[in-house]
mmCIF file of C-alpha atoms and ligand atoms in Angstrom:
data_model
loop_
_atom_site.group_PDB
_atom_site.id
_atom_site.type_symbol
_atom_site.label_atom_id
_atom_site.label_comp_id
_atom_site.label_asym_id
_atom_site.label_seq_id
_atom_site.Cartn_x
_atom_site.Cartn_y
_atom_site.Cartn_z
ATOM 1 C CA UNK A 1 -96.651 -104.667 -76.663
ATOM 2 C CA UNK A 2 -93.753 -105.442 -79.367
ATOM 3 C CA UNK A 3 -91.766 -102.188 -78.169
ATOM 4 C CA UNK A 4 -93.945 -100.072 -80.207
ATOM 5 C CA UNK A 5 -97.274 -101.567 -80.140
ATOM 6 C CA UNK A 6 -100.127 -101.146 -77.226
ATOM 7 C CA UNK A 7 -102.324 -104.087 -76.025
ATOM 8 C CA UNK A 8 -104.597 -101.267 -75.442
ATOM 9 C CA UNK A 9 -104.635 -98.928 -77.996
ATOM 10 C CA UNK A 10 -106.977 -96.660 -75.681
ATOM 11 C CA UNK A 11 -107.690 -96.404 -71.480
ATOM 12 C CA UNK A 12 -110.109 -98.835 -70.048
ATOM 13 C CA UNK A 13 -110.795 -95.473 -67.494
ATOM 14 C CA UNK A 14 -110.716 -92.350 -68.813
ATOM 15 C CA UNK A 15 -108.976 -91.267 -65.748
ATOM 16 C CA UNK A 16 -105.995 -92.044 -63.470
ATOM 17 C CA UNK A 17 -107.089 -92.622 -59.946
ATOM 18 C CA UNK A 18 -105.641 -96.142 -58.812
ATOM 19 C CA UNK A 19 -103.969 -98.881 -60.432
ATOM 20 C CA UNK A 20 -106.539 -100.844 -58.762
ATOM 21 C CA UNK A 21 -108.832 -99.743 -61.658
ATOM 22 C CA UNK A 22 -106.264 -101.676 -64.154
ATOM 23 C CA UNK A 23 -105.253 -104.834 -65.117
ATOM 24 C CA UNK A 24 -101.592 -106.042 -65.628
ATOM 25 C CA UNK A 25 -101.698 -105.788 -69.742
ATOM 26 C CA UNK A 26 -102.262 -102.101 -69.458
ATOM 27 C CA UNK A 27 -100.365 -100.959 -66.556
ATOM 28 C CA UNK A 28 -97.399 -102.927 -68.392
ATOM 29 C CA UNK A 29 -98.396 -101.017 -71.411
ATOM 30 C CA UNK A 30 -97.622 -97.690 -69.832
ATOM 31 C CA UNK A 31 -94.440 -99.235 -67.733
ATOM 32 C CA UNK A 32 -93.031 -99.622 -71.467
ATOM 33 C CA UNK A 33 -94.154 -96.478 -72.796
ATOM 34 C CA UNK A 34 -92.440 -94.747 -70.389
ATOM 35 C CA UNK A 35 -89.857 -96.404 -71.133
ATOM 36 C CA UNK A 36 -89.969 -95.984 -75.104
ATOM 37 C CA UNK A 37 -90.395 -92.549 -74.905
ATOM 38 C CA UNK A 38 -87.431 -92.143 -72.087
ATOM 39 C CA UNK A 39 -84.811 -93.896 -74.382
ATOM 40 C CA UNK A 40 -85.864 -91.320 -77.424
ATOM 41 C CA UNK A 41 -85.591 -88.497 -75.734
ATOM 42 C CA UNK A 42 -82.660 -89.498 -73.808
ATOM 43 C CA UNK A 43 -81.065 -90.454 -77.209
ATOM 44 C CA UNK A 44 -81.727 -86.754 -78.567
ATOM 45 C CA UNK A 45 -85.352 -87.294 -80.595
ATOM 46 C CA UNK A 46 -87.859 -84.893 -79.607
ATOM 47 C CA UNK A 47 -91.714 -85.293 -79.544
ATOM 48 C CA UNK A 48 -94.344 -82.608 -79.829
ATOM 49 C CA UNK A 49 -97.127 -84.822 -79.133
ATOM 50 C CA UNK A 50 -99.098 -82.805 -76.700
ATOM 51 C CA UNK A 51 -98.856 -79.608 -78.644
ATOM 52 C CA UNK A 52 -101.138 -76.645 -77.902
ATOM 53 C CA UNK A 53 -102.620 -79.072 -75.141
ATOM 54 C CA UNK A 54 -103.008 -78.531 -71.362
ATOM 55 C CA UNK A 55 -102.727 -79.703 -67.779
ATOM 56 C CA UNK A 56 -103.843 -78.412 -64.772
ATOM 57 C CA UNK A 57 -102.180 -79.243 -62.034
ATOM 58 C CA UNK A 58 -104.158 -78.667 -58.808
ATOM 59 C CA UNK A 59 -101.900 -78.926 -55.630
ATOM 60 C CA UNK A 60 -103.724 -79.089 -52.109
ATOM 61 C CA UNK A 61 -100.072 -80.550 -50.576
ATOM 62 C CA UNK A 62 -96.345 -79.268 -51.176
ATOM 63 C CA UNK A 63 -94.537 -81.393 -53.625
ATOM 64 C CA UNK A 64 -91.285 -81.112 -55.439
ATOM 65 C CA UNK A 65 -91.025 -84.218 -57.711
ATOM 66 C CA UNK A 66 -94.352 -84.496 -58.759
ATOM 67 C CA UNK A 67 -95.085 -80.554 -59.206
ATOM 68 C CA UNK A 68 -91.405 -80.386 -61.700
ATOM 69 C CA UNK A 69 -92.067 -84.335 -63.280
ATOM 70 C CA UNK A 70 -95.595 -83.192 -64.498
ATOM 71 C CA UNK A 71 -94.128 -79.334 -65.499
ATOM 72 C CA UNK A 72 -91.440 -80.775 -67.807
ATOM 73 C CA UNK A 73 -92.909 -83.742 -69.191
ATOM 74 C CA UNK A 74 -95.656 -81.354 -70.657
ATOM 75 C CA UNK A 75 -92.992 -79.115 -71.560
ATOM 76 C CA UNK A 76 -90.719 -82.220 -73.376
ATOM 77 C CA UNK A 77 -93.863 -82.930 -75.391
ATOM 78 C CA UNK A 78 -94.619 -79.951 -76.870
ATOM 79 C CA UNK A 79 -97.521 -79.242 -74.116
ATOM 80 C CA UNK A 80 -98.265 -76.849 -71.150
ATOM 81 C CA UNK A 81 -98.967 -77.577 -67.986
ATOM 82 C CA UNK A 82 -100.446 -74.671 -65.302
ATOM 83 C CA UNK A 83 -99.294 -75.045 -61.441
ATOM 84 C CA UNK A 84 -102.591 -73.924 -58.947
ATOM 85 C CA UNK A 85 -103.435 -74.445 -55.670
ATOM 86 C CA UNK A 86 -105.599 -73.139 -53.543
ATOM 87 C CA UNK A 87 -105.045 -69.930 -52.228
ATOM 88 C CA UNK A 88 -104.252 -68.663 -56.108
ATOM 89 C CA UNK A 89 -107.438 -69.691 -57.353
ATOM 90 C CA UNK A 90 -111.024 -69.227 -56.224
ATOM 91 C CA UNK A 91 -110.973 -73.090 -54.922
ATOM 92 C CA UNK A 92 -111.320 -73.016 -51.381
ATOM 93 C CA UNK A 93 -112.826 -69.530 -51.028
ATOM 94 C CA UNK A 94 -115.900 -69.975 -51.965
ATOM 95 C CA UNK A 95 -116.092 -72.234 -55.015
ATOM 96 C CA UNK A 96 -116.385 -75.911 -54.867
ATOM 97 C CA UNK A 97 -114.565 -78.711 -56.436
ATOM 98 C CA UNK A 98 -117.086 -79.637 -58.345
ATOM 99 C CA UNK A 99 -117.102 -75.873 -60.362
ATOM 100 C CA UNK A 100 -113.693 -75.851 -60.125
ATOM 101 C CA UNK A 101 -113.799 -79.271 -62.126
ATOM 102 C CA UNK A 102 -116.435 -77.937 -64.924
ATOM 103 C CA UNK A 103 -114.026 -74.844 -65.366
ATOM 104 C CA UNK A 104 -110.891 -76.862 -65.608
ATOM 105 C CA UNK A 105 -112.943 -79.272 -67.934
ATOM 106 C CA UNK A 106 -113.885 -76.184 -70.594
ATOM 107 C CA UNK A 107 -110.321 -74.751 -70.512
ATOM 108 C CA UNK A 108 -107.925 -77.833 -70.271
ATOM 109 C CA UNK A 109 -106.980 -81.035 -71.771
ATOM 110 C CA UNK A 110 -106.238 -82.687 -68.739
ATOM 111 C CA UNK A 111 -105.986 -82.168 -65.274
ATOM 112 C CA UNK A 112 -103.860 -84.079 -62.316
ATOM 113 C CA UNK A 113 -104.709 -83.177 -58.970
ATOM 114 C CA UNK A 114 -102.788 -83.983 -55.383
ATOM 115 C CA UNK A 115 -105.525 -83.511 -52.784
ATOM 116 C CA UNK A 116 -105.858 -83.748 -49.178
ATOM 117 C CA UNK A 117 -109.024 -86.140 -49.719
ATOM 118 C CA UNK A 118 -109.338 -88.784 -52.292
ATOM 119 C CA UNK A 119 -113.169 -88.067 -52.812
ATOM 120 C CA UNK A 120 -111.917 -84.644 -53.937
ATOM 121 C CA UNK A 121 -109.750 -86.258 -56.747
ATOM 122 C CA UNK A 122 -112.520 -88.659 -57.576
ATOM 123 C CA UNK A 123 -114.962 -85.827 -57.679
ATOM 124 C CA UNK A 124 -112.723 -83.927 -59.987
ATOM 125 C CA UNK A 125 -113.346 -86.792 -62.267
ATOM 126 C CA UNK A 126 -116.685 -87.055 -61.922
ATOM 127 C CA UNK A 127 -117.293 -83.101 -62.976
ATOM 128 C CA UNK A 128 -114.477 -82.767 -65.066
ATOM 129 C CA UNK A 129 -114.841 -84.481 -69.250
ATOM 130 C CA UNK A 130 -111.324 -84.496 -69.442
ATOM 131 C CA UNK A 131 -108.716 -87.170 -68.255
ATOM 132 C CA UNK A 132 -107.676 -86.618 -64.135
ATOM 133 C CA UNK A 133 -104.691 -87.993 -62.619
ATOM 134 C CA UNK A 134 -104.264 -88.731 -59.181
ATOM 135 C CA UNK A 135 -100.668 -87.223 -57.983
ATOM 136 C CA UNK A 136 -101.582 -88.853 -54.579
ATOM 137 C CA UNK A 137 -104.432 -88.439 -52.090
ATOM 138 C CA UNK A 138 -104.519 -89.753 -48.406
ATOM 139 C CA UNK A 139 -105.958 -93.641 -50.350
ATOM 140 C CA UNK A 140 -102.994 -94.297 -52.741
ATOM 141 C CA UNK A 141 -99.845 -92.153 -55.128
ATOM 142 C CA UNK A 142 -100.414 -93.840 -58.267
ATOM 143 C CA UNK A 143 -98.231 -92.134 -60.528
ATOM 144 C CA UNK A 144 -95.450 -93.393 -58.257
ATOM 145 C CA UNK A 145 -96.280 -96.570 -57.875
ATOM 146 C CA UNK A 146 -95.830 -96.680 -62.328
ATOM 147 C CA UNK A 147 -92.522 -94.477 -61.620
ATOM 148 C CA UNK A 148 -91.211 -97.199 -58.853
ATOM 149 C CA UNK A 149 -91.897 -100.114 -60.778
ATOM 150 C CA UNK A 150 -90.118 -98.328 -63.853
ATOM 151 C CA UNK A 151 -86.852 -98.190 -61.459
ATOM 152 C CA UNK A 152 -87.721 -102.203 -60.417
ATOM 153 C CA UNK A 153 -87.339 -103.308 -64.632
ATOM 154 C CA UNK A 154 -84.024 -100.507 -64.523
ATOM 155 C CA UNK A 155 -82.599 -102.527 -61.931
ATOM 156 C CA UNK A 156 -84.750 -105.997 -62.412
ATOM 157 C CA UNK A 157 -82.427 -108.935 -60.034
ATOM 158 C CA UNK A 158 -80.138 -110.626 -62.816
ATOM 159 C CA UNK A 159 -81.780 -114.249 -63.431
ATOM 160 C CA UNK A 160 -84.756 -114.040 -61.743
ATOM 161 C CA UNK A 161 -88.791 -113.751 -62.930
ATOM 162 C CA UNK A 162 -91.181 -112.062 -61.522
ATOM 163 C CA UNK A 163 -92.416 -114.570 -59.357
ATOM 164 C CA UNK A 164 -88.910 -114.835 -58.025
ATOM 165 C CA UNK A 165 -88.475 -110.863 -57.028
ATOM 166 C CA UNK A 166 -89.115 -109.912 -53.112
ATOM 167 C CA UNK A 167 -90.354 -106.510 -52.407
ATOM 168 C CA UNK A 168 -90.573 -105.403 -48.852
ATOM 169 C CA UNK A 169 -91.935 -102.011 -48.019
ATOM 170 C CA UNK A 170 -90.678 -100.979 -44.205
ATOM 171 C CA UNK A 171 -92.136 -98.927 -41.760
ATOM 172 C CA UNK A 172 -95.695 -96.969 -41.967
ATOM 173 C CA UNK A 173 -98.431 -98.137 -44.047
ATOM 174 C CA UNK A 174 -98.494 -94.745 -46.208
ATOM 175 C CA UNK A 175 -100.843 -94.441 -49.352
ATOM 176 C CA UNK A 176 -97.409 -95.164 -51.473
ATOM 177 C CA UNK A 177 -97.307 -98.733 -49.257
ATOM 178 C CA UNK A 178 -101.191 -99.211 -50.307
ATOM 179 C CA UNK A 179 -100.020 -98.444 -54.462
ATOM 180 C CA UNK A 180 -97.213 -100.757 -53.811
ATOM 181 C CA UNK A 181 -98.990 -103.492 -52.357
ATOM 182 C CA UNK A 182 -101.331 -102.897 -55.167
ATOM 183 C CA UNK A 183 -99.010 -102.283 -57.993
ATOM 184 C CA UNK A 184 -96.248 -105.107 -56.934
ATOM 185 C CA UNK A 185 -98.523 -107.954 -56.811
ATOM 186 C CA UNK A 186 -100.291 -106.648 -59.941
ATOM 187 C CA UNK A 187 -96.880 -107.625 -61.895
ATOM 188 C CA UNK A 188 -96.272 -111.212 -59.766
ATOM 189 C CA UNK A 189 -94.208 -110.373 -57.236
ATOM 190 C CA UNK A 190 -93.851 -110.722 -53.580
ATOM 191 C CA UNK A 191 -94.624 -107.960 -51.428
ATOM 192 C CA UNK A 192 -94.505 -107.757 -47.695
ATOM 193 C CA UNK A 193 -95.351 -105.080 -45.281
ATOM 194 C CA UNK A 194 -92.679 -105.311 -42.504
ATOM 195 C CA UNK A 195 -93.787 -102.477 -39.525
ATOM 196 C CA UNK A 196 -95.977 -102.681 -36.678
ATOM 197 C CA UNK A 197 -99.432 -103.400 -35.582
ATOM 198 C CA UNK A 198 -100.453 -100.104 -34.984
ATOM 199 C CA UNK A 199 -99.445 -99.523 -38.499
ATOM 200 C CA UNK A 200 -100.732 -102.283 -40.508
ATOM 201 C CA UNK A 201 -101.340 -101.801 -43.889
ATOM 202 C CA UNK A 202 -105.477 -102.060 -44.118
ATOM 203 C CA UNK A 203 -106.388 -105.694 -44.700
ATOM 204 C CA UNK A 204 -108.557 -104.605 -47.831
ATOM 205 C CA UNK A 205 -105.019 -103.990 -49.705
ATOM 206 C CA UNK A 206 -103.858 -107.168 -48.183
ATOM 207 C CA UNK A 207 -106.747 -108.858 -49.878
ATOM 208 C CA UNK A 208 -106.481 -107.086 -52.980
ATOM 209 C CA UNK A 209 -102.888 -108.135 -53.028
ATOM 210 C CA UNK A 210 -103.760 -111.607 -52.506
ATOM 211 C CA UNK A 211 -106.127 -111.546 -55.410
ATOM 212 C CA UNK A 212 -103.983 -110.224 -57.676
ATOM 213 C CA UNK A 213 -101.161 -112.844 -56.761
ATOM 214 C CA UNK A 214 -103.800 -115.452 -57.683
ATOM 215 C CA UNK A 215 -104.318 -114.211 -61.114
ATOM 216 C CA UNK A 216 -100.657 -113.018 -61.786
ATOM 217 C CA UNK A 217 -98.350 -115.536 -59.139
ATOM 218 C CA UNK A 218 -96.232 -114.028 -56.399
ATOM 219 C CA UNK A 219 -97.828 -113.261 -52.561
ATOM 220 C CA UNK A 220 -98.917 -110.961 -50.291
ATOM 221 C CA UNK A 221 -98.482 -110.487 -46.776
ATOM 222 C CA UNK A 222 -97.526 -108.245 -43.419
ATOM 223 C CA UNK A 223 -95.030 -109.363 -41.060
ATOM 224 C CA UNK A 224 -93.342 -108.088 -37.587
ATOM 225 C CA UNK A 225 -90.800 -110.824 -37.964
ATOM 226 C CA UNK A 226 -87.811 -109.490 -39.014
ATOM 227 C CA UNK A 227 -86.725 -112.507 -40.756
ATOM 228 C CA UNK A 228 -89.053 -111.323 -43.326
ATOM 229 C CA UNK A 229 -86.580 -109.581 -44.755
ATOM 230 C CA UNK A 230 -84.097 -112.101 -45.769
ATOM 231 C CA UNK A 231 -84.141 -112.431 -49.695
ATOM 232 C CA UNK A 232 -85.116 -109.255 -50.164
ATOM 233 C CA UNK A 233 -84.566 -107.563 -53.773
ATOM 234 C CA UNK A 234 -85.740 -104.348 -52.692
ATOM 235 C CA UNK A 235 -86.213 -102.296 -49.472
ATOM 236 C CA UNK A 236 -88.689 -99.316 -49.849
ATOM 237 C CA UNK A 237 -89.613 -97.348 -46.965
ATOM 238 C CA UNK A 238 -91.608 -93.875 -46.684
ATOM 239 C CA UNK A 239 -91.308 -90.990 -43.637
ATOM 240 C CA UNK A 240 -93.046 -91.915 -40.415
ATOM 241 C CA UNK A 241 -95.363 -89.070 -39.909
ATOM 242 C CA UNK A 242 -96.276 -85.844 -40.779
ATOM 243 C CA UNK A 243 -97.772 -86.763 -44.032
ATOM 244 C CA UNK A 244 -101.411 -86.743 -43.550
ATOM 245 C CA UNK A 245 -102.229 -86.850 -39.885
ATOM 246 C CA UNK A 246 -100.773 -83.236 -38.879
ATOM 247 C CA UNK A 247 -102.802 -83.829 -35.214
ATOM 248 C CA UNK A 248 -100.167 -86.511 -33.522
ATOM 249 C CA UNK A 249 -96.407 -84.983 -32.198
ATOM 250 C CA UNK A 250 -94.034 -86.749 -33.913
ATOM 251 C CA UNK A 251 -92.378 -88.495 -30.837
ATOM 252 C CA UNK A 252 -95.347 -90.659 -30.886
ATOM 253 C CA UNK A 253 -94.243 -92.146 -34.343
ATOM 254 C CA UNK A 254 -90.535 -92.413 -33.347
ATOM 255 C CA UNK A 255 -91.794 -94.494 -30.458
ATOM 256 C CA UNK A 256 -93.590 -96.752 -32.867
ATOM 257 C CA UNK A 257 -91.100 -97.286 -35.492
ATOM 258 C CA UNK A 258 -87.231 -96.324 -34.519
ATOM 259 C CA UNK A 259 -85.014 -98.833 -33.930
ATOM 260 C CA UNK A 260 -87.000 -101.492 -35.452
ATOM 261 C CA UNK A 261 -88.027 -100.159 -38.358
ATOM 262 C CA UNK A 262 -84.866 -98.080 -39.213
ATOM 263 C CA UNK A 263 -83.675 -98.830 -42.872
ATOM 264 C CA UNK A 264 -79.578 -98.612 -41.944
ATOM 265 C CA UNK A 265 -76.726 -101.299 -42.937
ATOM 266 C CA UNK A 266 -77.534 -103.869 -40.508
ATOM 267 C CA UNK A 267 -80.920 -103.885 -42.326
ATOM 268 C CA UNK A 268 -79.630 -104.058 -45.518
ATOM 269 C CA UNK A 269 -77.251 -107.448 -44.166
ATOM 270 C CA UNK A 270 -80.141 -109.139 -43.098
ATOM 271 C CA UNK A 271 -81.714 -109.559 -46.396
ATOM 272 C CA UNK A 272 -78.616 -111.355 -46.654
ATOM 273 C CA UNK A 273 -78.508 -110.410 -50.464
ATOM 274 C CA UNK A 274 -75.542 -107.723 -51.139
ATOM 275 C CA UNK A 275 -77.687 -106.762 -54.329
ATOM 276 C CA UNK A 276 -80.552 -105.756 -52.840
ATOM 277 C CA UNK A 277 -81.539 -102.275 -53.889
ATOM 278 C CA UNK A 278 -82.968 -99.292 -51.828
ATOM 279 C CA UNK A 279 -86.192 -97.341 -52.410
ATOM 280 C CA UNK A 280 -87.836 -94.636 -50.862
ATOM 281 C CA UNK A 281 -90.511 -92.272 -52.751
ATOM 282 C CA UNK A 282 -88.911 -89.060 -51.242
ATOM 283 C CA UNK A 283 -88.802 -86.626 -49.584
ATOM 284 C CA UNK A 284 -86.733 -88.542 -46.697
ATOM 285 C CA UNK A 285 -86.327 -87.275 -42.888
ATOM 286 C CA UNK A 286 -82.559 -88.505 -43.086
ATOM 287 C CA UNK A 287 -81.401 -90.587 -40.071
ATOM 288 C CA UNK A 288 -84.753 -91.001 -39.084
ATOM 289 C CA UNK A 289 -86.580 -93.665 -41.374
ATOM 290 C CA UNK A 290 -83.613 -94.368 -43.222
ATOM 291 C CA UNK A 291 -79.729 -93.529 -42.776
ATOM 292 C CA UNK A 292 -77.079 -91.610 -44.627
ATOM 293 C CA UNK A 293 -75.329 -94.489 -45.443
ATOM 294 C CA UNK A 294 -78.583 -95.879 -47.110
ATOM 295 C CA UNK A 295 -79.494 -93.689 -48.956
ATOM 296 C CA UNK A 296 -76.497 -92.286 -50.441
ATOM 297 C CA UNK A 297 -75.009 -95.863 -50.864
ATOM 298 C CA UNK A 298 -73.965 -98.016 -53.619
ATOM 299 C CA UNK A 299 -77.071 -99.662 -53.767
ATOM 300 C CA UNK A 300 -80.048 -96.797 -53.114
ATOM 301 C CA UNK A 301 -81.840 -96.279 -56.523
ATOM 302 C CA UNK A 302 -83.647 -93.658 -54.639
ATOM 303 C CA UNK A 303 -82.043 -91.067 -57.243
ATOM 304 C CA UNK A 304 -83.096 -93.263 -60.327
ATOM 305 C CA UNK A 305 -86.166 -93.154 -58.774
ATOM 306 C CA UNK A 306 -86.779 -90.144 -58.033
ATOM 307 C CA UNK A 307 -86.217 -89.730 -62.433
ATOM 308 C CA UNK A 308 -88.544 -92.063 -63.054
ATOM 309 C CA UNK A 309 -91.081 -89.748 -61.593
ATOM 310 C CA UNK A 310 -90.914 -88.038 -65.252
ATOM 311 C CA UNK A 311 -90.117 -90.881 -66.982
ATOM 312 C CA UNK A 312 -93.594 -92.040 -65.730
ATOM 313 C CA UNK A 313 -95.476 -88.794 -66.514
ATOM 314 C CA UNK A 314 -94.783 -88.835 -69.680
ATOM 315 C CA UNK A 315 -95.738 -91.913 -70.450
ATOM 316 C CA UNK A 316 -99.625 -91.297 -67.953
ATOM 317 C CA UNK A 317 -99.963 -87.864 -70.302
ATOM 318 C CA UNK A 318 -99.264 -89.923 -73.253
ATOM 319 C CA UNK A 319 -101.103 -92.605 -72.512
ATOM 320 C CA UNK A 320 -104.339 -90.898 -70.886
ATOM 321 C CA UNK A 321 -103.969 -88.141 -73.652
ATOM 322 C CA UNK A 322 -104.818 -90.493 -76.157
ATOM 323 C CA UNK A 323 -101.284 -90.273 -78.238
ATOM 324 C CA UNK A 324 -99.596 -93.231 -76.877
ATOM 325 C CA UNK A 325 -99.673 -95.175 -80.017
ATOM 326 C CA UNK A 326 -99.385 -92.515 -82.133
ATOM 327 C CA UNK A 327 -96.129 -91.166 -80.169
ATOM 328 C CA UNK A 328 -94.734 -95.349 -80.604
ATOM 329 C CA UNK A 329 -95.623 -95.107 -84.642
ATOM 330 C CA UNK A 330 -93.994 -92.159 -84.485
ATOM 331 C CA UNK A 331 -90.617 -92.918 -82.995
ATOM 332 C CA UNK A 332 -90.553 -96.175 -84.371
ATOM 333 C CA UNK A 333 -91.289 -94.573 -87.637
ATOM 334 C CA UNK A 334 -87.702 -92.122 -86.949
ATOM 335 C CA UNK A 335 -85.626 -95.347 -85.672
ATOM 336 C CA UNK A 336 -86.272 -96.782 -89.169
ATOM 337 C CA UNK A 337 -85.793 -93.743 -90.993
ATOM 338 C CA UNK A 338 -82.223 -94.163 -89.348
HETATM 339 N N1 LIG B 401 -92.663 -88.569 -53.894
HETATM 340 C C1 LIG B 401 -93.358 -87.431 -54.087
HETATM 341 O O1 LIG B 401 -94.568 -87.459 -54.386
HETATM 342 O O2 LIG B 401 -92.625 -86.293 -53.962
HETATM 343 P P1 LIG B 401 -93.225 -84.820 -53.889
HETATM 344 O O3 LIG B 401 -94.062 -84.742 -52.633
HETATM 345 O O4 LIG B 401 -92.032 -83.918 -53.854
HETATM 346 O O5 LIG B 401 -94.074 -84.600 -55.113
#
């Protein structure tokens, strides 16, 4: 892409379940859509892109940044998006996914879905003829994965390529540490899972990592060895429980991960690089899988981060919308017109 023009002027997928299903041309495609369309509307231009069209937004799960990023990026582009969950709709009671997906599929332009299962997003797909975004299951949290490495070119290591950039994701291996894994090594760099054995990240994203650092440079790997995080450009970490598995207490999980796996200052010093930058997908048990001091500090971009989250979603509804190129003519059309 030249800044306003798409490799692919349409999705490979009609859907957005994994950045698994994408290669690097196209997930960079939507990294600098995002991106685009951010600086516009940032600089005062408004789009209407999406107007008279529709999302609905199925939640199974709480959320807070991707329930508002989804709300007001349909809103910024002229669109509408409808908040459900189950409970407020006959899903659940006694009508299936599956009918839920035909209805949605009649009614809506697009739906995005956070679901306790991924075969219920996939399934939504499957039923629905519209576009479906994943807005994370228990397998992966694409959209944040696109957000996160929005924040990584916002704060990209002075100097450095891809190749060169260290990413090391600390603590348990959550669906965001599978997208990362994923997403990271997609784009050539290094990623590492630092946490313990009992909390491996699966060795099937290991080995898609690895794969993708073949084709695109960079590695892939797990460590225990706390040396792995010397060089470090970025520290991400994720809560330690409580997510998906609602069965085991939580002093089981402290046990596992705190000290160790504690994202505090001394952590920070052993990358022994004072740039490095912090991440964490949020929300964040505070003190627990990462400090105060971290996360408010000079060098969290947990805040820029937690932006991104809409400067990704616009971009996804753009993009899987079908408007993407039409929304770059457009604004490179009123840049000219300047
Ligand atoms: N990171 C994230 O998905 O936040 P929410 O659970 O608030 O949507």
């Amino acid at each position: 892409m030249d800044g306003y023009t798409l490799k692919n002027q349409k999705p490979t997928h009609k859907d957005f379940l994994d950045t698994s299903d994408f290669d690097q041309a196209e997930i960079m495609d939507i990294i600098r859509l995002s991106r685009t369309v951010r600086e516009y509307i940032k600089g005062g231009g408004y789009l209407n892109a999406l107007f008279h069209k529709t999302l609905a937004m199925l939640f199974e799960q709480k959320s807070t940044r991707t329930r508002v990023s989804f709300e007001v990026a349909m809103a910024q582009l002229g669109g509408h998006a409808l908040n459900l969950a189950p409970g407020a709709i006959q899903l659940g009671a006694h009508e299936t996914i599956e009918d839920t997906a035909r209805v949605f599929g009649r009614m809506c332009d697009m739906a995005m879905a956070r679901v306790d299962r991924h075969e219920s997003v996939e399934a939504l797909a499957r039923y629905a003829d519209i576009p479906v975004i994943n807005g994370m299951s228990d397998r992966v949290h694409p959209t944040q994965g696109v957000g996160d490495m929005i924040t990584v070119f916002d704060h990209w290591p002075e100097g450095k390529e891809a190749k060169d950039i260290k990413f090391v994701f600390v603590g348990d291996a959550t669906q965001v540490c599978n997208t990362l894994c994923e997403i990271t090594t997609k784009l050539g760099f290094n990623f590492v899972h630092y946490g313990p054995a009992n909390h491996k990240i699966g060795d099937e994203w290991l080995e898609k990592g690895r794969a993708n650092a073949e084709k695109y440079g960079g590695s892939c790997d797990w460590s225990e060895d706390p040396e792995c995080l010397r060089g470090a450009d970025f520290i991400y970490t994720d809560v330690w429980y409580g997510l998906y598995d609602k069965e085991t207490p939580k002093e089981v999980y402290m046990k596992d991960f705190y000290p160790k796996y504690q994202v505090n200052e001394e952590m920070m010093a052993a990358t022994e690089n004072p740039n490095c930058k912090f991440m964490h997908c949020l929300p964040a048990n505070r003190n627990e899988e990462v400090t105060d001091a971290v996360l408010d500090g000079a060098n969290s971009a947990a805040w820029d981060e937690a932006e991104n989250r809409l400067t990704a979603q616009r971009g996804l509804v753009l993009y899987f919308g079908g408007v993407a190129q039409a929304t770059l003519d457009y604004i490179k059309q009123q840049k000219e017109a300047k």
